[in-house]
Amino acid sequence: MSHDYSKLIDELSRGHRSRAILSKILEVCGDSVLDLSRRNIIIKIVIKANCLRTALENIYKEHDLYLRTIAASDERSREGLFKLYYVFGIDSEGTNLVFEVPVAEGAKVDTISDLFRASDWYELEAHDLLGIEFNGRQMSRLVLPEDWPENLYPLRKEVSVEELKKMYQPQLISRVSELGVEEVVRIPVGPYHPALHEPEYFELYVRGEKVVDARYVGFMVHRGIEKLAESMKYDQVPFLAERICGICGFVHSTSYVQAVEDALGIEVPERAHFIRSIVLEVERLHSHLLWLGVALHLLGYDTGFMHAWRIREKVMVLAELLTGSRKTYGIDLVGGVKKDIDKDKIPRIKETLNVLRKEFKELVDVAMSVPQVKARLTGTGVLPRGEARAYSLVGPTVRGSGIARDVRKDYTYAAYHYVSFKVPVYTEGDNLARTLVRVDEVFESISIIEQLVDMMPGGPIKAERWEPQPMRLGIGAVEAPRGEVIHVVLTDLYGPYRWRVRAPTYQNLQAVPIMLKGVDLADAPLTIASIDPCFSCTDRAVIINLRSGSVKTLPIEVISRRVRENG
Amino acid sequence: MEALTILLSLLFTSILAFLPPLLDGIERKVRAKIQSRFGPPTFLQTWYDLLKLGVKELKIPLSGESAAFLVMLSLIITLISLYAVVYVALTLSTSIDFIVLAMLLVLVAASHSLGLVASATTSNPFALIGSYRSILLTILNELGLVVGSVLSILLGLRLVTNYSILTLATYLLSLAVLVVATYVSSGRLPFDIHEAEPELASGTIIEFSGKILGFYIYSHLLTRYVLSLLVAVAISTPFTAVFSPLPAVFPATLLLSACVYLAYGVVATLLGRTRVDIGVRTLFMYYLLVLTVLVIFTWIGI
């Protein structure tokens, strides 16, 4: 790199914030910065691993800089190296700052978990899945099961999906041998999330009825979805992505296709952007109504729960009208969408939205006037603004703590730049604040859909053709109901070379123990639920047949059906 | 006359013992209607549920023999308290039998205490959390129950002979104490905190299954009905003393008890669940305020 940086910085920066940050990085790292480039809103800095920490030490106090995700990738077959991609966001100017860090096999990278607390899990995961080592921190297993063999890193390219299936649950295989039986069925039962009945585990340390400390143990189920996508074609992955979450699946498929479109520079027709935005907002409506119902149920106000879900049903019918499915819509394609919205559907959309607005307002007015609901939401599960910032939190969780972070505004995508909407922000940081953010967002979403429907342009709904190119980096981010979902894609000729998925709960969960400290035991479920956690919810039973050597997984309900059939 | 009253009380007790599960079935349908649901297919659903539990195998929880015994004892005492409240309802018109009234209160308190002891004897630490919540709430609430029931019945009778605005006001206040106390004792929202978060902390129900659970639920519903009948008696006392007790007023009291039972159910539908600290504090402040006013009224001289 040349030492005359000022011209380069002027060319690359997207505003005074990125200019200041780039100046600092070049000042402290100089020749350790191997390359600097910019494409759209992404400024990419290729930096040596030994200077990454120094660079970040100098910029981590920038108030609107936050860690969005870290993607680790095995690029040994191409460049003989692993790579780490640290994606930071500069909210005020909507810029993605990507640090690309080449890491030689066996080399160690300095941790940044003390600078950006959100990076803790990302580093552990990079170690679990790719074997990348980090200096200056304790390493422990995070996402893989306890009985996973040492030195088997599933995201390394030499490890195939078939090989991984054979390695699945070796302890279980030995257990079968010990038992001396031919076939065994292992059914996962718990641990369960105290609010949502999904596989999560919280330890609450309680004095009387007060929670004095809390510990979270997660990652009960690692599904290997990212690995699976590496053997799929581009247009097969949206279907896989949509199955990451049963509530906000469309968010994931949209993030994925946006990442690919960003990487390959695909021009998506405007109409497709509008359709995606409408469906994304429909998904937000059903998710927020679902959450509100669950929250009211946890507060013992079951009447509110029933009515929230009754109103939600109208949204489900609307989703079916627009996409043909109540959930898991399956309409996203790289370069556009599969299903158009006909003109004759528009009156029904508007009619449904009008009823929804009226009934939801009535529900909120009544629910918020119930003394127990208000008393138990107010002042409980407090998350201070400073902690929300330190953990790079997202979604209603961060907006309830006074930070107006919303991808739709900050890093606008799809058709959101055509519509006018507010980002609801509350400063109290308690359960009530997070609830009110979601309540306000329901009204905003209704308004957004109305505007989009009115402004929807004509034209095609998908790009005619596009050409894949290898090793292009793309970022796709969508504001999910729970907060920002971000997908990082490294392209290949037939499908993604590396696909990194980061759901909002991954970011927000780390702050839950802070919220739990000092709450009453009775408010713990609600506090956990207040981030609207979304855990892996497709537990599988494993059947091992020793004689045939087969290992297969199948949904639990299939087993229960078999049991019934066999009496 | 005495023998006839006893016989009538026994007869009505036998009939009324079947009523609570039916009322619960109606309450479930009403609740479903408010919540835009269909609810159970029939008013008799709670009876069907109980019968189904009754034919299931007997399972005693670990170290739960004493809890199971106490549940049965509590059920018997609740049945006797139903007899007592029926007896009070039948005899109020002629004179008030303080012994029966006192016995009734002792029986109700005993039934509650046995329920609490049954909860506390469980070895399940999760159930214990709920049990201690219940104990805290019950200790506070029994005061309101005793004061409310005695004063409202006494003042109701006094209204007939010595009517004044002050007496009426005191009667209504004591009735308000009784209504709140019986509502809290019925374990409905927002005061069902002993069974609040079954994943974190629960009450005794988590320990029981089959027949024992069936008896526990029946006993619980019976307690609810006894409390509703007590409120109905307190409300109808002034009228019972004026009009002939049978055959008009006693059936009206029974009808009123069903209305009270269902009204409590409707109120519960409109509320959320309290937290133990908020619940106890709210209840304490309420009793403190109302009882202070009652003492002042008494001191003024009614």
Coordinates of N, CA and C in Angstrom, one line a residue, chain B residues 47-195:
Chain B
W47 N -67.0 -32.7 34.4 CA -67.3 -33.9 35.0 C -66.7 -35.1 34.2
Y48 N -66.7 -35.0 32.9 CA -66.1 -36.1 32.1 C -64.6 -36.2 32.4
D49 N -64.0 -35.0 32.6 CA -62.5 -34.9 32.9 C -62.3 -35.6 34.2
L50 N -63.1 -35.3 35.2 CA -62.9 -35.9 36.5 C -63.1 -37.4 36.5
L51 N -64.2 -37.8 35.8 CA -64.4 -39.3 35.7 C -63.3 -40.0 35.0
K52 N -62.7 -39.4 34.0 CA -61.6 -40.0 33.3 C -60.4 -40.1 34.3
L53 N -60.1 -39.0 35.0 CA -59.0 -39.1 36.0 C -59.3 -40.2 37.0
G54 N -60.6 -40.3 37.3 CA -61.0 -41.3 38.4 C -60.8 -42.8 38.0
V55 N -60.8 -43.1 36.7 CA -60.6 -44.4 36.2 C -59.1 -44.7 35.9
K56 N -58.3 -43.7 36.0 CA -56.9 -44.0 35.8 C -56.2 -44.6 37.0
E57 N -55.1 -45.2 36.8 CA -54.4 -46.0 37.8 C -54.0 -45.0 39.0
L58 N -53.9 -45.6 40.1 CA -53.5 -44.8 41.3 C -52.0 -44.7 41.3
K59 N -51.5 -43.5 41.2 CA -50.0 -43.2 41.3 C -49.7 -42.3 42.4
I60 N -49.0 -42.8 43.4 CA -48.6 -41.9 44.5 C -47.2 -41.3 44.2
P61 N -47.1 -40.0 44.2 CA -45.8 -39.4 43.9 C -44.7 -39.7 44.9
L62 N -43.5 -39.6 44.5 CA -42.4 -39.9 45.5 C -42.5 -39.1 46.7
S63 N -42.5 -39.8 47.9 CA -42.7 -39.2 49.2 C -44.0 -38.4 49.3
G64 N -45.0 -38.8 48.5 CA -46.2 -38.1 48.4 C -47.4 -38.7 49.1
E65 N -47.1 -39.8 50.0 CA -48.2 -40.4 50.6 C -49.0 -39.5 51.5
S66 N -48.2 -38.7 52.3 CA -48.9 -37.8 53.2 C -49.7 -36.7 52.4
A67 N -49.1 -36.2 51.3 CA -49.8 -35.2 50.5 C -51.1 -35.8 50.0
A68 N -51.1 -37.1 49.5 CA -52.3 -37.7 49.0 C -53.3 -37.8 50.1
F69 N -52.9 -38.2 51.3 CA -53.8 -38.4 52.4 C -54.4 -37.0 52.8
L70 N -53.6 -36.0 52.8 CA -54.1 -34.6 53.1 C -55.1 -34.1 52.1
V71 N -54.9 -34.5 50.8 CA -55.8 -34.1 49.8 C -57.2 -34.7 50.1
M72 N -57.2 -36.0 50.4 CA -58.4 -36.7 50.7 C -59.1 -36.1 52.0
L73 N -58.3 -35.8 53.0 CA -58.8 -35.2 54.2 C -59.4 -33.8 53.9
S74 N -58.7 -33.0 53.1 CA -59.1 -31.7 52.7 C -60.5 -31.8 52.0
L75 N -60.6 -32.8 51.1 CA -61.9 -33.0 50.4 C -63.0 -33.3 51.4
I76 N -62.8 -34.1 52.4 CA -63.8 -34.5 53.3 C -64.2 -33.2 54.1
I77 N -63.2 -32.5 54.5 CA -63.5 -31.3 55.3 C -64.3 -30.2 54.5
T78 N -63.9 -30.1 53.2 CA -64.6 -29.2 52.3 C -66.1 -29.6 52.2
L79 N -66.3 -30.9 52.1 CA -67.7 -31.4 52.0 C -68.5 -31.0 53.3
I80 N -67.8 -31.2 54.4 CA -68.4 -30.8 55.7 C -68.7 -29.3 55.7
S81 N -67.8 -28.5 55.2 CA -68.0 -27.1 55.2 C -69.1 -26.7 54.3
L82 N -69.3 -27.5 53.2 CA -70.5 -27.3 52.3 C -71.8 -27.5 53.1
Y83 N -71.7 -28.6 53.9 CA -72.9 -28.9 54.8 C -73.1 -27.7 55.7
A84 N -72.1 -27.2 56.3 CA -72.2 -26.1 57.3 C -72.8 -24.8 56.7
V85 N -72.3 -24.5 55.5 CA -72.8 -23.3 54.9 C -74.2 -23.4 54.4
V86 N -74.6 -24.6 54.0 CA -76.0 -24.9 53.7 C -76.8 -24.7 54.9
Y87 N -76.4 -25.3 56.0 CA -77.1 -25.2 57.3 C -77.3 -23.7 57.7
V88 N -76.2 -22.9 57.6 CA -76.3 -21.5 57.9 C -77.3 -20.8 57.0
A89 N -77.3 -21.2 55.7 CA -78.2 -20.6 54.8 C -79.7 -20.9 55.1
L90 N -79.9 -22.1 55.6 CA -81.2 -22.5 55.9 C -81.8 -21.9 57.2
T91 N -80.9 -21.7 58.2 CA -81.3 -21.2 59.5 C -81.2 -19.8 59.7
L92 N -80.6 -19.0 58.8 CA -80.4 -17.6 59.0 C -81.6 -16.8 59.3
S93 N -82.8 -17.2 58.8 CA -84.0 -16.4 58.9 C -84.5 -16.3 60.4
T94 N -84.3 -17.4 61.1 CA -84.9 -17.4 62.4 C -83.9 -16.9 63.4
S95 N -82.7 -17.4 63.4 CA -81.7 -16.9 64.3 C -80.3 -17.2 63.7
I96 N -79.3 -16.6 64.2 CA -78.0 -16.9 63.7 C -77.3 -17.9 64.7
D97 N -76.9 -19.0 64.2 CA -76.2 -20.0 65.0 C -74.7 -19.7 65.0
F98 N -74.3 -19.0 66.0 CA -72.9 -18.6 66.0 C -71.9 -19.8 66.0
I99 N -72.4 -20.9 66.6 CA -71.5 -22.1 66.7 C -71.3 -22.6 65.3
V100 N -72.4 -22.7 64.6 CA -72.3 -23.3 63.2 C -71.4 -22.3 62.3
L101 N -71.7 -21.0 62.5 CA -70.9 -20.0 61.7 C -69.4 -20.1 62.0
A102 N -69.1 -20.3 63.3 CA -67.7 -20.4 63.7 C -67.1 -21.7 63.2
M103 N -67.9 -22.7 63.3 CA -67.5 -24.0 62.8 C -67.2 -24.0 61.3
L104 N -68.1 -23.2 60.6 CA -68.0 -23.1 59.1 C -66.6 -22.4 58.8
L105 N -66.3 -21.4 59.5 CA -65.1 -20.6 59.3 C -63.8 -21.5 59.6
V106 N -64.0 -22.3 60.7 CA -62.9 -23.2 61.0 C -62.7 -24.2 60.0
L107 N -63.8 -24.7 59.5 CA -63.7 -25.8 58.4 C -63.1 -25.2 57.1
V108 N -63.5 -24.0 56.7 CA -63.0 -23.4 55.5 C -61.5 -23.2 55.7
A109 N -61.1 -22.6 56.9 CA -59.7 -22.4 57.1 C -58.9 -23.7 57.2
A110 N -59.5 -24.7 57.8 CA -58.9 -26.0 57.8 C -58.6 -26.6 56.5
S111 N -59.7 -26.5 55.6 CA -59.5 -27.0 54.3 C -58.4 -26.3 53.5
H112 N -58.3 -25.0 53.7 CA -57.2 -24.2 53.1 C -55.9 -24.7 53.6
S113 N -55.8 -24.8 55.0 CA -54.5 -25.2 55.6 C -54.1 -26.6 55.2
L114 N -55.1 -27.5 55.1 CA -54.7 -28.8 54.6 C -54.1 -28.8 53.2
G115 N -54.7 -28.0 52.4 CA -54.2 -27.8 51.0 C -52.8 -27.3 51.0
L116 N -52.5 -26.3 51.9 CA -51.2 -25.8 52.0 C -50.2 -26.8 52.5
V117 N -50.6 -27.5 53.6 CA -49.7 -28.5 54.1 C -49.4 -29.6 53.1
A118 N -50.5 -30.0 52.3 CA -50.3 -31.0 51.3 C -49.2 -30.5 50.3
S119 N -49.3 -29.2 50.0 CA -48.3 -28.6 49.0 C -46.9 -28.6 49.6
A120 N -46.8 -28.3 50.9 CA -45.5 -28.2 51.5 C -44.9 -29.5 51.8
T121 N -45.6 -30.6 51.8 CA -45.0 -31.9 52.1 C -44.4 -32.5 50.8
T122 N -44.6 -31.9 49.7 CA -44.0 -32.5 48.5 C -42.5 -32.4 48.5
S123 N -41.8 -33.3 47.9 CA -40.3 -33.3 47.8 C -39.8 -32.5 46.6
N124 N -40.8 -32.1 45.8 CA -40.4 -31.4 44.5 C -40.1 -29.9 44.8
P125 N -38.8 -29.5 44.6 CA -38.5 -28.1 45.0 C -39.3 -27.1 44.1
F126 N -39.6 -27.5 42.9 CA -40.4 -26.6 42.0 C -41.8 -26.3 42.6
A127 N -42.3 -27.4 43.1 CA -43.7 -27.3 43.6 C -43.6 -26.5 44.9
L128 N -42.5 -26.6 45.7 CA -42.4 -25.9 46.9 C -42.4 -24.4 46.7
I129 N -41.8 -23.9 45.6 CA -41.8 -22.5 45.4 C -43.3 -22.0 45.3
G130 N -44.1 -22.7 44.5 CA -45.5 -22.3 44.4 C -46.2 -22.4 45.7
S131 N -45.9 -23.5 46.5 CA -46.6 -23.7 47.7 C -46.3 -22.5 48.7
Y132 N -45.1 -22.1 48.7 CA -44.8 -21.0 49.7 C -45.4 -19.7 49.2
R133 N -45.6 -19.5 47.9 CA -46.3 -18.3 47.4 C -47.8 -18.4 48.0
S134 N -48.3 -19.6 47.9 CA -49.7 -19.8 48.3 C -49.9 -19.6 49.8
I135 N -48.9 -20.1 50.5 CA -49.0 -19.9 52.0 C -49.0 -18.5 52.4
L136 N -48.1 -17.7 51.7 CA -48.0 -16.3 52.0 C -49.3 -15.6 51.7
L137 N -49.9 -15.9 50.6 CA -51.1 -15.3 50.2 C -52.3 -15.7 51.1
T138 N -52.3 -17.0 51.5 CA -53.4 -17.5 52.3 C -53.4 -16.9 53.7
I139 N -52.2 -16.8 54.3 CA -52.1 -16.3 55.6 C -52.7 -14.9 55.7
L140 N -52.4 -14.1 54.7 CA -52.9 -12.7 54.7 C -54.4 -12.7 54.4
N141 N -54.8 -13.6 53.5 CA -56.2 -13.6 53.0 C -57.2 -14.1 54.1
E142 N -56.8 -15.1 54.9 CA -57.7 -15.7 55.9 C -58.3 -14.6 56.8
L143 N -57.5 -13.6 57.1 CA -57.9 -12.5 57.9 C -59.2 -11.9 57.3
G144 N -59.0 -11.5 56.0 CA -60.2 -10.9 55.3 C -61.4 -11.8 55.2
L145 N -61.1 -13.1 55.1 CA -62.2 -14.1 55.0 C -63.0 -14.2 56.3
V146 N -62.3 -14.2 57.4 CA -63.0 -14.3 58.7 C -63.7 -13.1 59.0
V147 N -63.0 -11.9 58.9 CA -63.7 -10.6 59.2 C -64.8 -10.4 58.3
G148 N -64.6 -10.6 57.0 CA -65.6 -10.3 56.0 C -66.9 -11.1 56.2
S149 N -66.7 -12.4 56.4 CA -67.9 -13.3 56.5 C -68.7 -13.0 57.8
V150 N -68.0 -12.9 58.9 CA -68.7 -12.7 60.2 C -69.4 -11.3 60.2
L151 N -68.7 -10.3 59.8 CA -69.3 -9.0 59.8 C -70.4 -8.8 58.8
S152 N -70.2 -9.4 57.6 CA -71.3 -9.2 56.6 C -72.6 -9.9 57.0
I153 N -72.5 -11.1 57.6 CA -73.7 -11.8 58.0 C -74.3 -11.1 59.2
L154 N -73.5 -10.7 60.2 CA -74.0 -10.0 61.4 C -74.7 -8.7 61.0
L155 N -74.0 -7.9 60.2 CA -74.5 -6.6 59.8 C -75.7 -6.8 58.9
G156 N -75.7 -7.8 58.1 CA -76.9 -8.1 57.2 C -78.1 -8.3 58.1
L157 N -78.0 -9.0 59.2 CA -79.1 -9.3 60.1 C -79.5 -8.0 60.8
R158 N -78.5 -7.2 61.2 CA -78.7 -6.0 61.9 C -79.5 -5.0 61.1
L159 N -79.2 -5.0 59.8 CA -79.9 -4.1 58.9 C -81.4 -4.1 59.0
V160 N -81.9 -5.3 59.3 CA -83.3 -5.5 59.3 C -83.9 -4.9 60.6
T161 N -83.2 -5.0 61.7 CA -83.8 -4.5 62.9 C -83.4 -3.1 63.2
N162 N -82.2 -2.7 62.7 CA -81.7 -1.4 63.0 C -81.1 -0.7 61.8
Y163 N -81.9 -0.3 60.9 CA -81.4 0.2 59.6 C -80.9 1.6 59.8
S164 N -79.7 1.9 59.3 CA -79.2 3.2 59.2 C -78.2 3.3 58.0
I165 N -77.9 4.4 57.5 CA -77.0 4.6 56.4 C -75.6 4.0 56.8
L166 N -75.3 4.3 58.0 CA -73.9 3.9 58.5 C -73.9 2.4 58.5
T167 N -75.0 1.7 59.0 CA -75.0 0.3 59.0 C -74.9 -0.3 57.6
L168 N -75.7 0.3 56.8 CA -75.7 -0.2 55.4 C -74.3 0.0 54.8
A169 N -73.6 1.1 55.0 CA -72.3 1.3 54.5 C -71.3 0.3 55.1
T170 N -71.4 0.1 56.4 CA -70.5 -0.9 57.0 C -70.8 -2.3 56.4
Y171 N -72.0 -2.6 56.2 CA -72.4 -3.9 55.7 C -71.8 -4.1 54.3
L172 N -71.9 -3.0 53.5 CA -71.4 -3.1 52.1 C -69.9 -3.2 52.1
L173 N -69.2 -2.5 53.1 CA -67.8 -2.6 53.2 C -67.3 -4.0 53.5
S174 N -68.0 -4.5 54.5 CA -67.7 -5.9 55.0 C -67.9 -6.9 53.9
L175 N -69.0 -6.7 53.1 CA -69.3 -7.5 52.0 C -68.1 -7.4 50.9
A176 N -67.6 -6.2 50.8 CA -66.5 -6.0 49.8 C -65.3 -6.8 50.3
V177 N -65.1 -6.8 51.6 CA -63.9 -7.6 52.1 C -64.2 -9.1 51.8
L178 N -65.4 -9.5 52.1 CA -65.7 -10.9 51.9 C -65.5 -11.3 50.4
V179 N -66.0 -10.5 49.5 CA -66.0 -10.8 48.1 C -64.5 -10.9 47.6
V180 N -63.7 -9.9 48.1 CA -62.3 -10.0 47.7 C -61.6 -11.2 48.3
A181 N -61.9 -11.5 49.6 CA -61.3 -12.6 50.2 C -61.6 -14.0 49.6
T182 N -62.9 -14.1 49.3 CA -63.4 -15.4 48.7 C -62.8 -15.5 47.2
Y183 N -62.7 -14.3 46.6 CA -62.2 -14.4 45.2 C -60.7 -14.8 45.2
V184 N -59.9 -14.3 46.2 CA -58.5 -14.7 46.3 C -58.4 -16.1 46.7
S185 N -59.3 -16.5 47.6 CA -59.2 -17.9 48.1 C -59.6 -18.9 46.9
S186 N -60.4 -18.4 46.0 CA -60.8 -19.3 44.9 C -59.7 -19.7 43.9
G187 N -58.5 -19.0 44.1 CA -57.3 -19.3 43.3 C -57.5 -18.9 41.8
R188 N -58.3 -18.0 41.6 CA -58.4 -17.5 40.2 C -57.4 -16.4 39.9
L189 N -57.3 -16.1 38.6 CA -56.4 -15.0 38.2 C -56.9 -13.7 38.9
P190 N -56.1 -12.8 39.3 CA -54.7 -12.8 39.2 C -53.9 -13.5 40.3
F191 N -54.7 -14.2 41.1 CA -54.1 -14.8 42.4 C -53.8 -16.3 42.2
D192 N -53.7 -16.8 41.0 CA -53.3 -18.2 40.9 C -51.8 -18.4 40.8
I193 N -51.1 -17.6 41.7 CA -49.7 -17.6 41.5 C -49.0 -18.9 42.0
H194 N -49.7 -19.7 42.7 CA -49.0 -21.0 43.1 C -48.9 -22.0 42.0
E195 N -49.7 -21.8 41.0 CA -49.6 -22.7 39.8 C -49.2 -21.8 38.6

